[in-house]
Every structure is written in C-alpha cells, then in structure tokens.
Tab-separated table of C-alpha atoms in Angstrom:
chain	number	residue	atom	x	y	z
G	117	MET	CA	-4.571	-17.035	7.943
G	118	TRP	CA	-6.803	-16.637	4.921
G	119	ARG	CA	-9.849	-17.908	6.786
G	120	GLY	CA	-9.092	-15.394	9.501
G	121	GLU	CA	-8.909	-12.544	6.978
G	122	ARG	CA	-12.202	-13.538	5.382
G	123	PHE	CA	-13.798	-13.722	8.840
G	124	LEU	CA	-12.609	-10.200	9.629
G	125	GLN	CA	-13.880	-8.868	6.302
G	126	ARG	CA	-17.334	-10.262	7.109
G	127	LEU	CA	-17.113	-8.925	10.644
G	128	TRP	CA	-16.160	-5.411	9.570
G	129	TYR	CA	-18.229	-4.912	6.445
G	130	ALA	CA	-21.346	-6.997	7.012
G	131	LYS	CA	-23.969	-6.801	9.737
G	132	SER	CA	-22.618	-8.720	12.700
G	133	LEU	CA	-23.644	-8.983	16.328
G	134	LEU	CA	-20.071	-9.965	17.188
G	135	ARG	CA	-18.877	-6.558	16.040
G	136	TRP	CA	-20.806	-4.889	18.847
G	137	LEU	CA	-19.739	-7.488	21.362
G	138	LEU	CA	-16.146	-6.517	20.496
G	139	PHE	CA	-16.894	-2.792	20.755
G	140	PRO	CA	-15.505	-2.441	24.315
G	141	LEU	CA	-12.196	-3.851	23.105
G	142	SER	CA	-12.190	-1.281	20.300
G	143	LEU	CA	-12.532	1.508	22.873
G	144	ILE	CA	-9.544	0.088	24.783
G	145	PHE	CA	-7.520	-0.172	21.567
G	146	CYS	CA	-8.320	3.439	20.572
G	147	SER	CA	-7.361	4.642	24.044
G	148	GLY	CA	-4.082	2.736	23.806
G	149	VAL	CA	-3.045	4.252	20.472
G	150	ARG	CA	-3.949	7.742	21.681
G	151	LEU	CA	-1.824	7.213	24.795
G	152	ARG	CA	1.089	5.890	22.734
G	153	ARG	CA	1.035	8.923	20.407
G	154	TRP	CA	0.835	11.268	23.411
G	155	LEU	CA	3.896	9.608	24.949
G	156	TYR	CA	5.869	10.185	21.739
G	157	ARG	CA	4.779	13.830	21.648
G	158	LYS	CA	5.895	14.281	25.274
G	159	GLU	CA	9.221	12.599	24.394
G	160	VAL	CA	8.690	9.790	26.887
G	161	PHE	CA	9.369	7.491	23.908
G	162	ALA	CA	12.357	8.360	21.735
G	163	SER	CA	11.772	9.760	18.239
G	164	ARG	CA	14.592	10.282	15.775
G	165	ARG	CA	15.139	13.280	13.499
G	166	ILE	CA	16.852	12.538	10.181
G	167	ASP	CA	18.904	15.060	8.185
G	168	ALA	CA	16.396	15.044	5.301
G	169	GLN	CA	12.815	16.046	4.691
G	170	VAL	CA	10.636	13.061	5.603
G	171	ILE	CA	7.237	12.413	4.027
G	172	VAL	CA	5.112	9.631	5.519
G	173	VAL	CA	2.437	8.119	3.302
G	174	GLY	CA	0.154	5.917	5.395
G	175	ASN	CA	-3.400	5.230	6.447
G	176	ILE	CA	-5.436	4.710	9.566
G	177	SER	CA	-7.106	1.511	8.389
G	178	VAL	CA	-6.198	-2.072	7.694
G	179	GLY	CA	-6.353	-2.741	3.978
G	180	GLY	CA	-5.221	-1.286	0.673
G	181	THR	CA	-5.638	2.435	0.122
G	182	GLY	CA	-3.079	3.128	-2.605
G	183	LYS	CA	-0.101	3.939	-0.381
G	184	THR	CA	2.519	2.206	-2.530
G	185	PRO	CA	1.364	3.702	-5.862
G	186	MET	CA	1.350	7.144	-4.198
G	187	VAL	CA	4.881	6.618	-2.872
G	188	ILE	CA	6.097	5.636	-6.357
G	189	SER	CA	4.375	8.625	-7.893
G	190	LEU	CA	5.873	11.053	-5.369
G	191	ALA	CA	9.356	9.534	-5.681
G	192	ARG	CA	9.306	9.972	-9.459
G	193	LEU	CA	7.994	13.506	-9.063
G	194	MET	CA	10.769	14.501	-6.620
G	195	GLN	CA	13.489	12.965	-8.766
G	196	ALA	CA	12.169	14.716	-11.866
G	197	ARG	CA	12.676	17.988	-9.966
G	198	GLY	CA	16.265	17.113	-9.233
G	199	TYR	CA	16.036	15.855	-5.639
G	200	LYS	CA	17.893	12.716	-4.594
G	201	THR	CA	15.050	10.677	-3.157
G	202	GLY	CA	14.936	7.642	-0.894
G	203	ILE	CA	12.121	5.333	0.170
G	204	VAL	CA	11.836	3.370	3.413
G	205	CYS	CA	9.501	0.434	3.918
G	206	ARG	CA	8.925	-2.340	6.397
G	207	GLY	CA	10.295	-5.229	4.345
G	208	TYR	CA	7.278	-7.254	5.470
G	209	CYS	CA	7.701	-11.025	4.984
G	210	GLY	CA	11.376	-10.518	4.134
G	211	LYS	CA	13.702	-13.127	5.569
G	212	SER	CA	16.870	-11.053	5.892
G	213	HIS	CA	18.770	-11.528	9.156
G	214	HIS	CA	20.370	-8.104	8.927
G	215	TRP	CA	18.335	-4.892	8.644
G	216	PRO	CA	18.129	-2.379	7.091
G	217	VAL	CA	18.722	-3.708	3.592
G	218	LEU	CA	19.475	-1.461	0.643
G	219	VAL	CA	17.150	-2.877	-2.010
G	220	THR	CA	17.979	-3.001	-5.716
G	221	VAL	CA	16.251	-4.526	-8.714
G	222	THR	CA	18.395	-7.649	-8.251
G	223	THR	CA	17.678	-8.138	-4.536
G	224	PRO	CA	15.873	-11.498	-4.017
G	225	VAL	CA	12.227	-10.912	-3.227
G	226	ASN	CA	12.251	-13.452	-0.385
G	227	LEU	CA	14.966	-11.403	1.348
G	228	VAL	CA	13.042	-8.108	1.585
G	229	GLY	CA	9.429	-8.877	0.672
G	230	ASP	CA	7.218	-7.979	-2.269
G	231	GLU	CA	6.598	-4.292	-1.521
G	232	ALA	CA	10.288	-3.414	-1.179
G	233	THR	CA	11.032	-5.256	-4.433
G	234	LEU	CA	8.258	-3.445	-6.276
G	235	LEU	CA	9.373	-0.052	-4.963
G	236	ALA	CA	12.941	-0.658	-6.143
G	237	ARG	CA	11.771	-1.787	-9.572
G	238	LYS	CA	9.295	1.028	-10.233
G	239	SER	CA	10.383	4.166	-8.378
G	240	GLY	CA	13.929	4.705	-9.577
G	241	ALA	CA	14.728	5.856	-6.037
G	242	LEU	CA	17.035	4.390	-3.412
G	243	VAL	CA	15.053	1.957	-1.250
G	244	ALA	CA	15.894	0.774	2.247
G	245	ALA	CA	13.811	-1.924	3.958
G	246	GLY	CA	13.694	-2.816	7.622
G	247	PRO	CA	11.442	-2.943	10.717
G	248	ASP	CA	13.137	0.157	12.184
G	249	ARG	CA	12.183	2.935	9.794
G	250	ALA	CA	14.421	5.470	11.548
G	251	SER	CA	17.495	3.291	10.924
G	252	SER	CA	16.466	2.796	7.296
G	253	ALA	CA	15.988	6.553	6.853
G	254	LYS	CA	19.390	7.230	8.442
G	255	LEU	CA	20.996	4.870	5.920
G	256	LEU	CA	19.458	6.818	3.051
G	257	SER	CA	20.296	10.162	4.595
G	258	ASP	CA	23.941	9.066	4.834
G	259	MET	CA	23.729	8.395	1.081
G	260	ASP	CA	22.813	12.086	0.562
G	261	CYS	CA	19.064	11.662	0.032
G	262	SER	CA	17.454	15.029	0.711
G	263	ILE	CA	13.899	13.705	0.579
G	264	ILE	CA	12.841	10.422	2.178
G	265	ILE	CA	9.388	8.927	1.706
G	266	SER	CA	8.061	6.300	4.084
G	267	ASP	CA	5.755	3.713	2.540
G	268	ASP	CA	3.311	3.220	5.395
G	269	GLY	CA	4.512	4.215	8.830
G	270	LEU	CA	1.886	6.720	9.901
G	271	GLN	CA	1.849	4.952	13.275
G	272	HIS	CA	5.669	4.546	13.461
G	273	TYR	CA	6.417	7.616	15.545
G	274	SER	CA	10.042	6.674	16.197
G	275	LEU	CA	10.792	8.412	12.896
G	276	GLN	CA	10.047	12.153	12.985
G	277	ARG	CA	8.364	13.502	9.898
G	278	ASP	CA	7.829	16.782	8.126
G	279	ILE	CA	4.726	15.810	6.163
G	280	GLU	CA	2.007	13.235	6.890
G	281	ILE	CA	-0.221	12.025	4.040
G	282	ALA	CA	-3.157	9.801	4.972
G	283	MET	CA	-4.606	7.710	2.135
G	284	ILE	CA	-8.297	6.727	2.140
G	285	ASN	CA	-10.139	4.237	-0.020
G	286	THR	CA	-13.635	5.716	-0.331
G	287	ASP	CA	-15.025	2.320	-1.376
G	288	THR	CA	-14.625	1.027	2.216
G	289	HIS	CA	-13.859	3.998	4.460
G	290	ALA	CA	-17.422	4.915	5.420
G	291	GLU	CA	-18.614	1.364	6.023
G	292	ASN	CA	-17.095	0.881	9.475
G	293	ALA	CA	-15.434	3.590	11.554
G	294	LEU	CA	-14.546	1.443	14.543
G	295	CYS	CA	-11.047	0.642	15.769
G	296	LEU	CA	-9.667	-2.882	15.887
G	297	PRO	CA	-10.871	-5.525	16.580
G	298	ALA	CA	-14.512	-4.502	15.905
G	299	GLY	CA	-13.492	-2.409	12.895
G	300	PRO	CA	-10.596	-1.957	10.487
G	301	LEU	CA	-9.129	1.233	11.984
G	302	ARG	CA	-5.601	1.261	13.420
G	303	GLU	CA	-6.241	4.752	14.778
G	304	PRO	CA	-9.474	6.650	15.452
G	305	VAL	CA	-10.948	8.782	12.668
G	306	SER	CA	-9.993	11.923	14.621
G	307	ARG	CA	-6.346	11.171	13.661
G	308	LEU	CA	-7.139	12.452	10.173
G	309	GLN	CA	-7.531	15.957	11.596
G	310	THR	CA	-3.838	15.995	12.569
G	311	VAL	CA	-2.245	14.990	9.262
G	312	ASP	CA	-1.136	17.447	6.595
G	313	PHE	CA	-3.075	15.886	3.710
G	314	VAL	CA	-5.952	13.423	3.388
G	315	VAL	CA	-5.913	11.967	-0.121
G	316	CYS	CA	-8.768	9.807	-1.453
G	317	SER	CA	-8.903	7.067	-4.057
G	318	GLY	CA	-11.883	4.958	-5.067
G	319	LYS	CA	-15.132	5.399	-6.889
G	320	ASP	CA	-16.583	8.414	-5.051
G	321	VAL	CA	-14.047	11.138	-4.243
G	322	ARG	CA	-16.372	14.112	-4.674
G	323	SER	CA	-16.238	15.027	-0.985
G	324	CYS	CA	-12.430	14.853	-0.817
G	325	ALA	CA	-10.184	17.905	-1.059
G	326	TRP	CA	-7.328	15.896	-2.603
G	327	ARG	CA	-7.579	12.913	-4.944
G	328	PHE	CA	-5.381	10.134	-6.236
G	329	ASP	CA	-6.549	8.542	-9.485
G	330	ARG	CA	-5.602	4.885	-9.860
G	331	LYS	CA	-6.032	3.092	-13.168
G	332	VAL	CA	-4.572	0.296	-15.231
G	333	ALA	CA	-2.425	1.844	-17.944
G	334	SER	CA	-1.111	-1.354	-19.523
G	335	PHE	CA	-0.072	-4.946	-18.854
G	336	TRP	CA	3.332	-6.632	-19.080
G	337	GLN	CA	3.925	-10.324	-19.648
G	338	LEU	CA	5.639	-12.143	-16.802
G	339	THR	CA	7.576	-14.464	-19.133
G	340	ALA	CA	8.765	-11.509	-21.224
G	341	PRO	CA	8.535	-8.289	-19.167
G	342	GLU	CA	9.573	-6.175	-22.131
G	343	ASN	CA	6.337	-7.244	-23.844
G	344	GLN	CA	3.782	-4.589	-22.831
G	345	VAL	CA	0.278	-4.206	-24.212
G	346	ASP	CA	-2.465	-1.658	-23.787
G	347	PHE	CA	-5.272	-2.626	-21.416
G	348	ALA	CA	-7.656	-2.382	-24.396
G	349	LEU	CA	-6.364	-5.794	-25.496
G	350	PHE	CA	-8.391	-7.358	-22.694
G	351	GLN	CA	-11.442	-5.084	-22.784
G	352	GLY	CA	-14.684	-7.048	-23.062
G	353	SER	CA	-12.840	-10.331	-22.395
G	354	SER	CA	-13.100	-12.751	-19.500
G	355	VAL	CA	-9.918	-13.001	-17.430
G	356	HIS	CA	-8.727	-14.732	-14.298
G	357	ALA	CA	-7.596	-12.142	-11.746
G	358	VAL	CA	-5.470	-13.236	-8.806
G	359	ALA	CA	-4.607	-10.840	-5.992
G	360	GLY	CA	-2.685	-11.407	-2.764
G	361	ILE	CA	-3.056	-7.874	-1.438
G	362	ALA	CA	-4.713	-6.328	1.605
G	363	PHE	CA	-7.985	-5.602	-0.222
G	364	PRO	CA	-8.179	-7.812	-3.338
G	365	GLU	CA	-11.586	-6.443	-4.277
G	366	SER	CA	-9.988	-3.070	-5.091
G	367	PHE	CA	-7.915	-4.712	-7.819
G	368	PHE	CA	-10.874	-6.652	-9.227
G	369	VAL	CA	-13.073	-3.559	-9.302
G	370	MET	CA	-10.340	-1.541	-11.008
G	371	LEU	CA	-10.175	-4.159	-13.777
G	372	GLU	CA	-13.951	-4.194	-14.148
G	373	ARG	CA	-14.027	-0.411	-14.446
G	374	ALA	CA	-11.538	-0.783	-17.301
G	375	GLY	CA	-14.065	-2.990	-19.104
G	376	LEU	CA	-12.849	-6.526	-18.260
G	377	ARG	CA	-15.003	-9.460	-17.147
G	378	VAL	CA	-13.268	-10.639	-14.018
G	379	ILE	CA	-13.138	-14.138	-12.523
G	380	ARG	CA	-12.008	-13.419	-8.977
G	381	HIS	CA	-9.256	-15.332	-7.123
G	382	PRO	CA	-8.523	-13.515	-3.847
G	383	TYR	CA	-5.645	-14.521	-1.584
G	384	PRO	CA	-4.286	-13.213	1.746
G	385	ASP	CA	-2.112	-10.127	1.822
G	386	HIS	CA	1.547	-10.889	0.932
G	387	TYR	CA	0.557	-14.416	-0.141
G	388	TRP	CA	3.438	-16.466	-1.573
G	389	PHE	CA	2.132	-17.948	-4.779
G	390	CYS	CA	3.131	-21.278	-6.253
G	391	GLU	CA	2.811	-22.510	-9.827
G	392	ALA	CA	-0.497	-24.309	-9.179
G	393	ASP	CA	-2.141	-21.028	-8.137
G	394	LEU	CA	-1.795	-19.720	-11.706
G	395	LEU	CA	-3.089	-22.814	-13.526
G	396	PHE	CA	-6.736	-22.985	-14.607
G	397	ASP	CA	-8.735	-25.364	-16.821
G	398	ASP	CA	-8.999	-22.918	-19.714
G	399	ASP	CA	-6.874	-20.639	-21.897
G	400	LEU	CA	-7.984	-17.329	-20.405
G	401	PRO	CA	-5.399	-14.703	-19.480
G	402	VAL	CA	-4.289	-14.571	-15.839
G	403	LEU	CA	-3.933	-11.019	-14.549
G	404	MET	CA	-2.333	-9.942	-11.279
G	405	THR	CA	-0.929	-6.957	-9.449
G	406	GLU	CA	2.720	-6.060	-9.867
G	407	LYS	CA	3.272	-6.701	-6.174
G	408	ASP	CA	2.189	-10.290	-6.762
G	409	ALA	CA	3.995	-10.563	-10.073
G	410	VAL	CA	7.449	-10.075	-8.554
G	411	LYS	CA	6.910	-13.303	-6.604
G	412	CYS	CA	5.780	-15.303	-9.635
G	413	LEU	CA	8.463	-14.552	-12.226
G	414	ASP	CA	10.265	-17.901	-11.783
G	415	PHE	CA	7.266	-20.112	-12.573
G	416	ALA	CA	4.739	-18.016	-14.510
G	417	HIS	CA	3.398	-19.208	-17.864
G	418	ASN	CA	2.934	-17.082	-20.975
G	419	ARG	CA	-0.729	-16.267	-20.193
G	420	CYS	CA	0.304	-14.400	-17.020
G	421	TRP	CA	0.173	-10.614	-17.162
G	422	ALA	CA	0.803	-7.939	-14.554
G	423	ALA	CA	-1.256	-4.786	-14.428
G	424	ASN	CA	0.969	-1.752	-14.829
G	425	GLU	CA	-0.996	0.442	-12.469
G	426	ALA	CA	-0.636	4.170	-12.915
G	427	GLY	CA	-1.352	6.540	-10.050
G	428	GLU	CA	-1.642	10.307	-10.421
G	429	PRO	CA	-2.265	12.802	-7.612
G	430	ASP	CA	-4.376	15.775	-8.626
G	431	PHE	CA	-2.471	18.908	-9.588
G	432	GLY	CA	-3.752	20.947	-6.660
G	433	PHE	CA	-2.377	18.428	-4.195
G	434	ILE	CA	1.033	18.463	-5.878
G	435	GLN	CA	1.176	22.254	-5.699
G	436	ALA	CA	0.172	22.280	-2.024
G	437	LEU	CA	2.698	19.559	-1.154
G	438	MET	CA	5.558	21.336	-2.925
G	439	ALA	CA	4.669	24.597	-1.185
G	440	ARG	CA	4.710	22.838	2.196
G	441	LEU	CA	8.118	21.359	1.418
G	442	GLY	CA	9.461	24.683	0.155
G	443	ILE	CA	10.039	23.292	-3.327
G	444	THR	CA	9.425	25.517	-6.357
C-alpha cells in the first residue's frame, strides 16, 4: 500500500509520461462523477434530508487539506454559541460490525478508526461514525442536535446538506488539476464553483477569499497527556517526525515553519503504528500528529509527543457562515 501511495505521489506531482497516458481514464472518471451528481440532483438516486442544519466540510482532492481541524474548530464555535452540535464521519479503518457507532472518548480506536476517535476527544461534540453518513446524521438528529457537521463527505450526496465547505491546500492544489487516476482530484475543479465556501490553508493563501490558519500551538506527552509544553521547547532542535496521514509533508512543513529541524518518517494514511516504529538510535524527541497519537498510547515511550494543532478560520469566513446559517 505504501509503495502504491509513493508511486501515485510521484505520478501526480512530478513530471511523468505515464500521467498523460492515463489522461483518457481521467476524462472518463470526471464524466462519471458529473453523471453521478446529476443523477442525485434529478432524484434518480435517493438523498436524505435530516431534521438539522447540515454542514459538509470536504475537498475535491485526495490528500490532507485540513478538513478535520476545520470540523473541530466549527464544532467548538457552534457549541460556544449554544447549539447542540453533532459530527458525522466515515469511521475509516474501524472494525465495528454494527454502524453507525456513537463515539466517545472511551471508544476503542480500532472499533471506529483514528479520525472518529480524534473528533470525539477534541471537539466536545457528539460524534457518530459509519459508512452511511445519512444514517449517522439521523442518529444525531434524534439526539436533538440542531447542527450536524460532516467530516469529509462532499461527494456523499445521499446526505442532503445546507452548506458545503471545500478545503484546499495551496501547497499542492495548483500542481496537478487532473482527475483520478492521472491526478489527485476526486471531482473536477469546476465543482468548486458550486460550493458555498472555498477555504484555503497552506503557505500561499493570498489569492483565496477565505483562509484557515493551521499551526502547532503546543505538544502533549503520550505517556502523560496532561503534560503539555509550548512548541518553543523544541524550536531549533532536531526531532523525529512520524506521520501516517494523507499528506505527511504538510505536517513536516508545519513543524519546520515553527522552527524545528525535522527528520522525516512518512507512513501511509491511517497507518497502524507498532512500538518499533517509534524507536530510533538516539534520544531525540519523536513528534506526531494527534490522529496518529491516539493509536500509539498503549506502547509510546516518554520521548513521544503529539502536536496540539490549532486551526482558526478567518473572522470574515465565520461571519459569512453564520449569516448563511441564520445564526446571530
């Protein structure tokens, strides 16, 4: 799997003749996703309306764009304004035999996957995981959630939505605008013209109307989660950084921008770590994402730290979103 992901990264973001040989398949893929969306709009395929306002935070590309940090930020924002908020997610890599699952901070990570576990731990909202997002949203609606946020799901049209937010990582977005398999796009770029908000993260967001600033606020120790330190503790130091996320380079670059000297250890998305993956022949700190950390708590050593990533949408976006939702 990992070799396949590395091959695709080279195919998509480096000069490759194979990319253009695959171009006809990309045209077929784009045509297929357009047809599928049209069939949902024409009600040939069933789409379910939930008795709550539904916000979908997704993207049109394969890879990390900051969806989960945005969902956590929005969930906290809605709850601070007094709205009972729920989150639905796929539960990817979860081994539950019965979906949807209502996820709590004590739910085993192997049952619902790393993203669902992280959302339950950080958002303070009710979280339901399952392949059928409409069923998960119905579960939360029955628990009196008035606002439901879907982590990913821009292409899951079986759940009707009130607001669509498309996240873009400007560090990779412009490098390849082809659909799968010749490029990383799950839908053509024209899909961005149909969403309510396009929100950018990354190094260069000057051309974006709405921005989402991602940064490392602090780190917490896996062997003693209550032990939190400012990121300045590691500034100027060499660290091992492990990342089993869709785009590991985004995590490494974020650490480097915070002033750390990063020794990179990329892994496939949703990688299940073992103890040996965190052992190195030195005494340097081992830093990881919180999504990875929730899978390593049982075997981590005291040099393992998780980056407490903070995400903050710009104020103008928050105002526009609240106005669209009719929230004052």
